Coordinates of C-alpha atoms in Angstrom, one line a residue:
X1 CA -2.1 -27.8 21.0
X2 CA -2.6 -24.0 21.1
X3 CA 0.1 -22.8 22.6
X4 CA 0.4 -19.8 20.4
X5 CA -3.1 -18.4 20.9
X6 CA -1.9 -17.2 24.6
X7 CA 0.3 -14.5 23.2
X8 CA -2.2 -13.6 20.6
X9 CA -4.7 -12.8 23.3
X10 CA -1.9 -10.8 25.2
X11 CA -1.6 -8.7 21.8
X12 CA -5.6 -8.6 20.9
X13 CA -5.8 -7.0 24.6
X14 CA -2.9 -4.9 23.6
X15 CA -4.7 -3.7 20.8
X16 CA -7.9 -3.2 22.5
X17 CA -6.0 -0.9 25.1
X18 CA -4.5 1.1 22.5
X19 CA -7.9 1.4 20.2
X20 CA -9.3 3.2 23.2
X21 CA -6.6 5.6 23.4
X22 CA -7.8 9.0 21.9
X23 CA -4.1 9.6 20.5
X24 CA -3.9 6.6 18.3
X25 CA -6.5 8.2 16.1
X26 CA -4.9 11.6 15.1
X27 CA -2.4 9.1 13.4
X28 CA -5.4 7.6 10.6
X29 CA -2.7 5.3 9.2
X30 CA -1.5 3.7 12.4
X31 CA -5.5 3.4 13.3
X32 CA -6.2 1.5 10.5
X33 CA -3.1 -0.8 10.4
X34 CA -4.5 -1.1 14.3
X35 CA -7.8 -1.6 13.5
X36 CA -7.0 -4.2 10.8
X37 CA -4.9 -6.8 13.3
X38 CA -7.5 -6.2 15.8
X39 CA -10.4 -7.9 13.7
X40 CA -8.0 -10.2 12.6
X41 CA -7.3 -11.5 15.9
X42 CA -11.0 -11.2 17.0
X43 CA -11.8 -14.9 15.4
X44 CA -9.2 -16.7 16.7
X45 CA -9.9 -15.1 20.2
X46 CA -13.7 -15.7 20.2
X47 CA -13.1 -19.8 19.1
X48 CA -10.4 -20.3 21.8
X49 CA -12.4 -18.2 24.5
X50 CA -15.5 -21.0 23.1
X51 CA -13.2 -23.8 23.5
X52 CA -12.0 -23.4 26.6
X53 CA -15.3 -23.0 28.0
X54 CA -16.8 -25.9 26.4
X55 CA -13.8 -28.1 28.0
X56 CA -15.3 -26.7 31.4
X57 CA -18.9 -27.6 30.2
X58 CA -18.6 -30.9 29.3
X59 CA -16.4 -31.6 32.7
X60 CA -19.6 -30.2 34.2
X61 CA -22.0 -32.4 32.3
X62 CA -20.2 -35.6 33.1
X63 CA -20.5 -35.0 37.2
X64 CA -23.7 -34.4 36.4
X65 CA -25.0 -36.8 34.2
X66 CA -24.4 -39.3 37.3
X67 CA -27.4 -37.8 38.9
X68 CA -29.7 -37.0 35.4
X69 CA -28.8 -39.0 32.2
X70 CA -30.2 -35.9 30.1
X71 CA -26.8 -34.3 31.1
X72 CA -25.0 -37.5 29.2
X73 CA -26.4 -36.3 26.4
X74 CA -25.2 -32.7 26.4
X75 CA -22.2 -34.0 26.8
X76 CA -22.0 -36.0 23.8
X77 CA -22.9 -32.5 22.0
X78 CA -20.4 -30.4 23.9
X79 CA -18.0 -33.1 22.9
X80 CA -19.0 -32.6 19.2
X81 CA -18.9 -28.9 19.6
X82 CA -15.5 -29.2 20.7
X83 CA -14.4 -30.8 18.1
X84 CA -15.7 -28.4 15.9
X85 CA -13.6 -25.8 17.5
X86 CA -10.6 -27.7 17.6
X87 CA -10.8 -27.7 13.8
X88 CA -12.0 -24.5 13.2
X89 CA -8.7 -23.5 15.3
X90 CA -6.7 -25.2 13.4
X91 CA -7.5 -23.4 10.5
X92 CA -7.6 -20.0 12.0
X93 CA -3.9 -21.0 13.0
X94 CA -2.7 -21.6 9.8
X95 CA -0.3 -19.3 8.5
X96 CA -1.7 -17.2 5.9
X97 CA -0.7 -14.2 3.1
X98 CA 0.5 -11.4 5.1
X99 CA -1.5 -9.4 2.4
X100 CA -4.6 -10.7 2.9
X101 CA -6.3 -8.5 4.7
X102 CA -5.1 -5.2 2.1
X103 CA -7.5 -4.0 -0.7
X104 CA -6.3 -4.7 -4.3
X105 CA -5.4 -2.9 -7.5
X106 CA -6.1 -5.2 -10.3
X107 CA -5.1 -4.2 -14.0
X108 CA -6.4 -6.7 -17.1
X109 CA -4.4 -6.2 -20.1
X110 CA -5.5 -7.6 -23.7
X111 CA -3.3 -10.0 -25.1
X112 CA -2.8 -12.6 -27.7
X113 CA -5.9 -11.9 -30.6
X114 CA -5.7 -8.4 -31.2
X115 CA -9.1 -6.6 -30.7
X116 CA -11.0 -9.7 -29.5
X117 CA -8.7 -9.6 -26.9
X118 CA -9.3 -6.5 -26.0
X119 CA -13.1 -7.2 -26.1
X120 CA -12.8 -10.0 -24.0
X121 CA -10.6 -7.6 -21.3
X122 CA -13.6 -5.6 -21.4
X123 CA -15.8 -8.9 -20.8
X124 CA -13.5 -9.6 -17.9
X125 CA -13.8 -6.0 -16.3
X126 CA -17.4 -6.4 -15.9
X127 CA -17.7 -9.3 -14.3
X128 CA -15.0 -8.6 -11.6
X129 CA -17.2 -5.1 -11.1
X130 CA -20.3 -7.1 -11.0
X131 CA -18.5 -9.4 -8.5
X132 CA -16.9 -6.8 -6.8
X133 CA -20.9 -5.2 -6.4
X134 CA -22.5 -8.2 -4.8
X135 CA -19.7 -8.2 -2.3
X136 CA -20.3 -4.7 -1.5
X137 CA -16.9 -2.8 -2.3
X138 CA -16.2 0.0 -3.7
X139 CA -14.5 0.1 -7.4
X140 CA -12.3 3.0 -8.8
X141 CA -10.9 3.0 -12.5
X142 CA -7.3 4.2 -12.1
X143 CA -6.0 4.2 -15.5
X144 CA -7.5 3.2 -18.9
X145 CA -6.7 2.4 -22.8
X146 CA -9.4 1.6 -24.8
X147 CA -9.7 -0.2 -28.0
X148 CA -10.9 0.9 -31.4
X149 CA -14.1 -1.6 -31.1
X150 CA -14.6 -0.5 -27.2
X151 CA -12.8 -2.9 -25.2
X152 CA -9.6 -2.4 -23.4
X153 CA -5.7 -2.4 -24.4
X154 CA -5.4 -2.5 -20.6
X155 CA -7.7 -0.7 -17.5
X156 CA -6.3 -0.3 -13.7
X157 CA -8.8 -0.5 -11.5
X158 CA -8.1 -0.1 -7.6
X159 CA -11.0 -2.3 -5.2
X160 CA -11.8 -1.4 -1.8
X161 CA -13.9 -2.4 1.3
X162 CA -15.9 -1.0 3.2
X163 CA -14.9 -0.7 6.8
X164 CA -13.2 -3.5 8.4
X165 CA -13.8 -7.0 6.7
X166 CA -13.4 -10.3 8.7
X167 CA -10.4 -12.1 7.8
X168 CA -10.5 -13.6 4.6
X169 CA -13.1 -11.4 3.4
X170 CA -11.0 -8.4 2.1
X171 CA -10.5 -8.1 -2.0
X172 CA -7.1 -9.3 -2.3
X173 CA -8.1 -12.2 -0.1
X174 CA -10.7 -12.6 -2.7
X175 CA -9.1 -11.9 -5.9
X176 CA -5.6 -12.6 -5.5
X177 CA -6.1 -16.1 -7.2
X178 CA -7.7 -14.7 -10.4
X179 CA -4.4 -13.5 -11.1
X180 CA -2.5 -15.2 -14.2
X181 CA -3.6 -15.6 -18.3
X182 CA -7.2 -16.2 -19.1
X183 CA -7.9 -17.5 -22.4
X184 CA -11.1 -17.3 -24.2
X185 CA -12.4 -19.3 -27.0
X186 CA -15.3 -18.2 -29.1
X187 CA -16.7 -16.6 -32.0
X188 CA -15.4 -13.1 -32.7
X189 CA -17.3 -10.1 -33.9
X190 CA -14.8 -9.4 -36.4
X191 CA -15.1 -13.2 -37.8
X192 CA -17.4 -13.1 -41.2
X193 CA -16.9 -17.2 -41.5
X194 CA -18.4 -18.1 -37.8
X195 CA -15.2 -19.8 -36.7
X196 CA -14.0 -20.3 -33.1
X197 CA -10.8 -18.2 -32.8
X198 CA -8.8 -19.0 -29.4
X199 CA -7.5 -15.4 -27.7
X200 CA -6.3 -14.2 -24.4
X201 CA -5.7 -11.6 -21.6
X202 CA -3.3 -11.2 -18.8
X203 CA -5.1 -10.4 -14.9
X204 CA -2.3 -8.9 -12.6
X205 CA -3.7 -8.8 -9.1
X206 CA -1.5 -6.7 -6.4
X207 CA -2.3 -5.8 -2.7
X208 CA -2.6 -2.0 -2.5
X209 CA 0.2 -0.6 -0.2
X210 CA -0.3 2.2 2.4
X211 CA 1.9 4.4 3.1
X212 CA 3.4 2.4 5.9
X213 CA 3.9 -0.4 4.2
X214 CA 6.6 1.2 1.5
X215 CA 9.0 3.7 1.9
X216 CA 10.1 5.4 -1.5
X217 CA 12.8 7.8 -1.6
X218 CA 11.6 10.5 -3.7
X219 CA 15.6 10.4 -4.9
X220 CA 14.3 6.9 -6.1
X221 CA 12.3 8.3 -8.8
X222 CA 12.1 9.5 -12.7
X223 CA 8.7 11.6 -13.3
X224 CA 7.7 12.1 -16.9
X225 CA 4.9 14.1 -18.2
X226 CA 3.3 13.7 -21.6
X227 CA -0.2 13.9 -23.6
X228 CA -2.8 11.6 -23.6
X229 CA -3.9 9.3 -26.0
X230 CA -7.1 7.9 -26.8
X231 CA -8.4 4.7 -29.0
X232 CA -6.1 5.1 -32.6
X233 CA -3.0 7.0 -30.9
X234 CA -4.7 10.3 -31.5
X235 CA -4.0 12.7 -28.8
X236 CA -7.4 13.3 -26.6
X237 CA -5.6 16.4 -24.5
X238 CA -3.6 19.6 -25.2
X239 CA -1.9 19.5 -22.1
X240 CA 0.7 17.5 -20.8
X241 CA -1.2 15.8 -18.4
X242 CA -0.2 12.2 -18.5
X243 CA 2.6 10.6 -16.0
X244 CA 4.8 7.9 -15.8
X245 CA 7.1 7.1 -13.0
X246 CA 10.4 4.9 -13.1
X247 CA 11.4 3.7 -10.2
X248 CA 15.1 3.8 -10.5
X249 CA 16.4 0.7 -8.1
X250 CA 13.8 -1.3 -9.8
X251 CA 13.1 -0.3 -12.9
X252 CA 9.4 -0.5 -12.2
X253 CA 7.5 2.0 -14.4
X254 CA 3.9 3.1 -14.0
X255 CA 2.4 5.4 -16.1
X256 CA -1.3 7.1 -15.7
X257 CA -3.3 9.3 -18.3
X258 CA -7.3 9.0 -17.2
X259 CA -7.7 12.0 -15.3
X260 CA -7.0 15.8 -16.8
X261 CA -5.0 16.6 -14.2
X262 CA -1.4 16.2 -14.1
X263 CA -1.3 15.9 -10.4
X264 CA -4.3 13.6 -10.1
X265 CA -2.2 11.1 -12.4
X266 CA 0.7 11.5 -10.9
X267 CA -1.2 10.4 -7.3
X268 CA -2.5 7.5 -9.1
X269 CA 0.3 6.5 -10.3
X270 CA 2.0 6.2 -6.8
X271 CA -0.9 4.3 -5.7
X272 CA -0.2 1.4 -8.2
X273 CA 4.1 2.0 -7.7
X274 CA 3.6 1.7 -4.5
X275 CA 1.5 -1.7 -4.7
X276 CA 3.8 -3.0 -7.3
X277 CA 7.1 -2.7 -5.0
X278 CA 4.7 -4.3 -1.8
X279 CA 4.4 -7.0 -4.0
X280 CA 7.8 -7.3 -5.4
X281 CA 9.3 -7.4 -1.7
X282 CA 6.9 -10.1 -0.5
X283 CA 8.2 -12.3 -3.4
X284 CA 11.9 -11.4 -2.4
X285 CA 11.5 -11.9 1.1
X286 CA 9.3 -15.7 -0.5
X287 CA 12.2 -16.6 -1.8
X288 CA 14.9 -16.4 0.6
X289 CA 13.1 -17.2 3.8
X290 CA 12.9 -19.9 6.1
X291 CA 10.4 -22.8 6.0
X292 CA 8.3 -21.1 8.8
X293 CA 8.0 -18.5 5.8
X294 CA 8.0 -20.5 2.8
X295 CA 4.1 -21.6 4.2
X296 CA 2.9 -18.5 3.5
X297 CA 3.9 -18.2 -0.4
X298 CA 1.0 -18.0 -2.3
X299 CA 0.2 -21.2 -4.0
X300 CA -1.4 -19.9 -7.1
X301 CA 1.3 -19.8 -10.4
X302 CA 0.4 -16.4 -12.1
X303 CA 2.4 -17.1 -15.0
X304 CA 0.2 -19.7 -16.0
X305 CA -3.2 -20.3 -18.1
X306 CA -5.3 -20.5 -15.7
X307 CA -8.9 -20.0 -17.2
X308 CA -10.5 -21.0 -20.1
X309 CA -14.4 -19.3 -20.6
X310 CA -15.7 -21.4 -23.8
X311 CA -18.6 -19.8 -25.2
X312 CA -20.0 -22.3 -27.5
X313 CA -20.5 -25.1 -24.5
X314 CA -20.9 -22.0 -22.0
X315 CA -18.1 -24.0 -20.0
X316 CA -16.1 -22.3 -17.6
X317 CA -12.9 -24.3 -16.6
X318 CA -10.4 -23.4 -13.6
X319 CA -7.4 -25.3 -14.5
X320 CA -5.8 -25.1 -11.3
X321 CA -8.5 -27.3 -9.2
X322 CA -10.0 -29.0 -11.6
X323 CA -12.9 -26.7 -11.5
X324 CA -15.5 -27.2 -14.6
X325 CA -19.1 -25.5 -14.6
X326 CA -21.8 -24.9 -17.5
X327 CA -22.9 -21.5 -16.4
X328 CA -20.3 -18.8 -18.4
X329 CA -23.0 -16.8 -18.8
X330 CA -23.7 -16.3 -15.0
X331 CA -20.2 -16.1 -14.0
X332 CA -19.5 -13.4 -16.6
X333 CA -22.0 -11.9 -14.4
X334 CA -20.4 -11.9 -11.7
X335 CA -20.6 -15.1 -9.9
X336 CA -17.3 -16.5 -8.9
X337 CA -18.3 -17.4 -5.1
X338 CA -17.9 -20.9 -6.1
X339 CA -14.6 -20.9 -8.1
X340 CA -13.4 -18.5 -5.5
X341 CA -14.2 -20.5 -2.9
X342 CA -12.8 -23.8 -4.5
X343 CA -9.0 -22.0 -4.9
X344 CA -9.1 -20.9 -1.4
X345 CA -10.1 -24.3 -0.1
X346 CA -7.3 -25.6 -2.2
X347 CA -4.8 -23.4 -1.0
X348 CA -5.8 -23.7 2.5
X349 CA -5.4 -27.6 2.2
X350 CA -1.6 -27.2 1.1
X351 CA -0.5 -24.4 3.5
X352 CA -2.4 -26.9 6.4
X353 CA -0.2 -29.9 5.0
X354 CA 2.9 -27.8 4.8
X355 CA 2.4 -27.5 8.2
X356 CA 1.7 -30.7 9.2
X357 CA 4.5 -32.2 7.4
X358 CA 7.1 -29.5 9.5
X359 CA 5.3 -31.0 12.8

């Protein structure tokens, strides 16, 4: 049933020879791409190492249990164990988001509503920071426009962990799902009459590329320099520090204005360019592959309305998975464990019956 698992404990030993080497680490890039497929593979090693050595067990307690009947009943456990592993195997198997184990830039842009929008934008960058606290990563504002009444035209922010995570546990493994529209329904600060006004913003959610993973041809690219500009227009530097980058072959264009310096932007900017053409390439490469491949598309329709936070009834809805809870006000705080949790449950369940049904 696992066939598979014997090469990937050929390549986790691979990896472990190679992680001792002392010249693998005056190449920091290759470490961590090293690094990273080593703890991924460490799971799936431990499990089937457990499994196969509970088979032996529970051989062990049936010869024995003919001389002591306490040994029948470890066996019954062993048995259960086993199963337990069998499943959790299973899963481990399952083909999942080559990208999954990558941090994540994620950029919120207001939308339909004007400056409510933008409030809300603002609304949603806090509660992804506070989320992105309890989890212990690191946050770093890329770029930023704010609004007149403090919110956000749009703010790139890029999310990190710290060290290794465990698969499944990185931020884009996390937060990939919250990509798409979310809509917000309440009662405006602008709005002298109390009336429920219905707005929205966009959440774009992309893995952040390393150098490794995208070559750009320096040929490949426009570079503009221009001012800043705050909330209003008005200019908010005398220098022309602000960069935006077209990305010829594409037509992908980033532009960056938060930090003073011209090269600082300019750094940033490739950062998010870089992300941006990772994630373009995954979705080419989606669309014209096998059905080996085709598993691994993510399941989640960023195009779509996916959220609505009503503030009256304090109802957050997931409209993807049916996912309804009274407690806006704490996931506004940060806690989207259990929504998170519920979209990665549901996209496990299709990729495991994609596979299933190509048995």
């Amino acid at each position: 049933m696992f066939e598979a698992v014997q090469s990937l404990k050929a390549e986790y030993a691979e990896l472990e020879r190679q992680m001792s080497d002392p010249e693998l680490h005056s190449d920091q890039a290759n470490a961590r791409r090293v690094g990273k497929r080593y703890a991924g593979l460490a799971p799936v090693v431990r499990a089937y190492d457990e499994w196969l050595q509970t088979a032996d067990d529970i051989e062990a307690a049936k010869e024995l249990a003919h001389e002591d009947p306490a040994f029948a009943e470890e066996a019954v456990k062993l048995e259960a164990r086993r199963d337990e592993l069998t499943e959790k195997l299973r899963m481990l198997l399952v083909p999942r988001d080559p990208s999954d184990d990558k941090d994540a830039i994620l950029e919120i842009k207001a939308g339909e509503g004007g400056d409510e929008s933008a409030l809300f934008a603002g609304d949603l960058l806090k509660m992804y920071l506070k989320y992105a606290e309890s989890q212990n990563w690191k946050t770093e504002v890329l770029d930023s426009a704010e609004s007149d009444l403090g919110g956000y035209k749009s703010i790139t922010v890029a999310v990190k962990a710290k060290g290794t995570p465990e698969p499944g546990e990185a931020p884009y493994a996390k937060l990939k799902f919250e990509g798409g529209v979310h809509r917000v329904q309440r009662v405006p600060v602008t709005e002298s009459q109390g009336r429920i006004h219905t707005s929205a913003a966009g959440v774009l959610v992309l893995p952040e590329a390393e150098d490794v993973d995208v070559e750009i041809d320096q040929n490949d690219l426009r570079i503009d320099v221009f001012r800043s500009s705050g909330p209003g227009g008005q200019s908010v530097n005398t220098t022309d520090s602000a960069v935006r980058i077209t990305h010829l072959p594409t037509g992908i264009v980033v532009s960056m204005q938060n930090e003073k310096s011209q090269l600082q932007n300019r750094e940033q900017a490739m950062r998010v360019l870089r992300s941006r053409l990772l994630a373009a390439a995954q979705e080419a490469a989606d669309q014209e592959a096998s059905d080996a491949r085709r598993l691994q598309i993510r399941t989640v329709d960023r195009s779509e309305r996916i959220r609505t936070y009503n503030f009256p009834e304090n109802r957050f809805s997931d409209h993807r998975v049916g996912y309804k809870a009274h407690n806006l006000d704490q996931v506004l705080g940060g806690d989207l464990a259990p929504v998170i949790q519920a979209l990665t449950d549901a996209d496990m369940a299709a990729r495991l019956d994609a596979v299933e049904s190509h048995q």
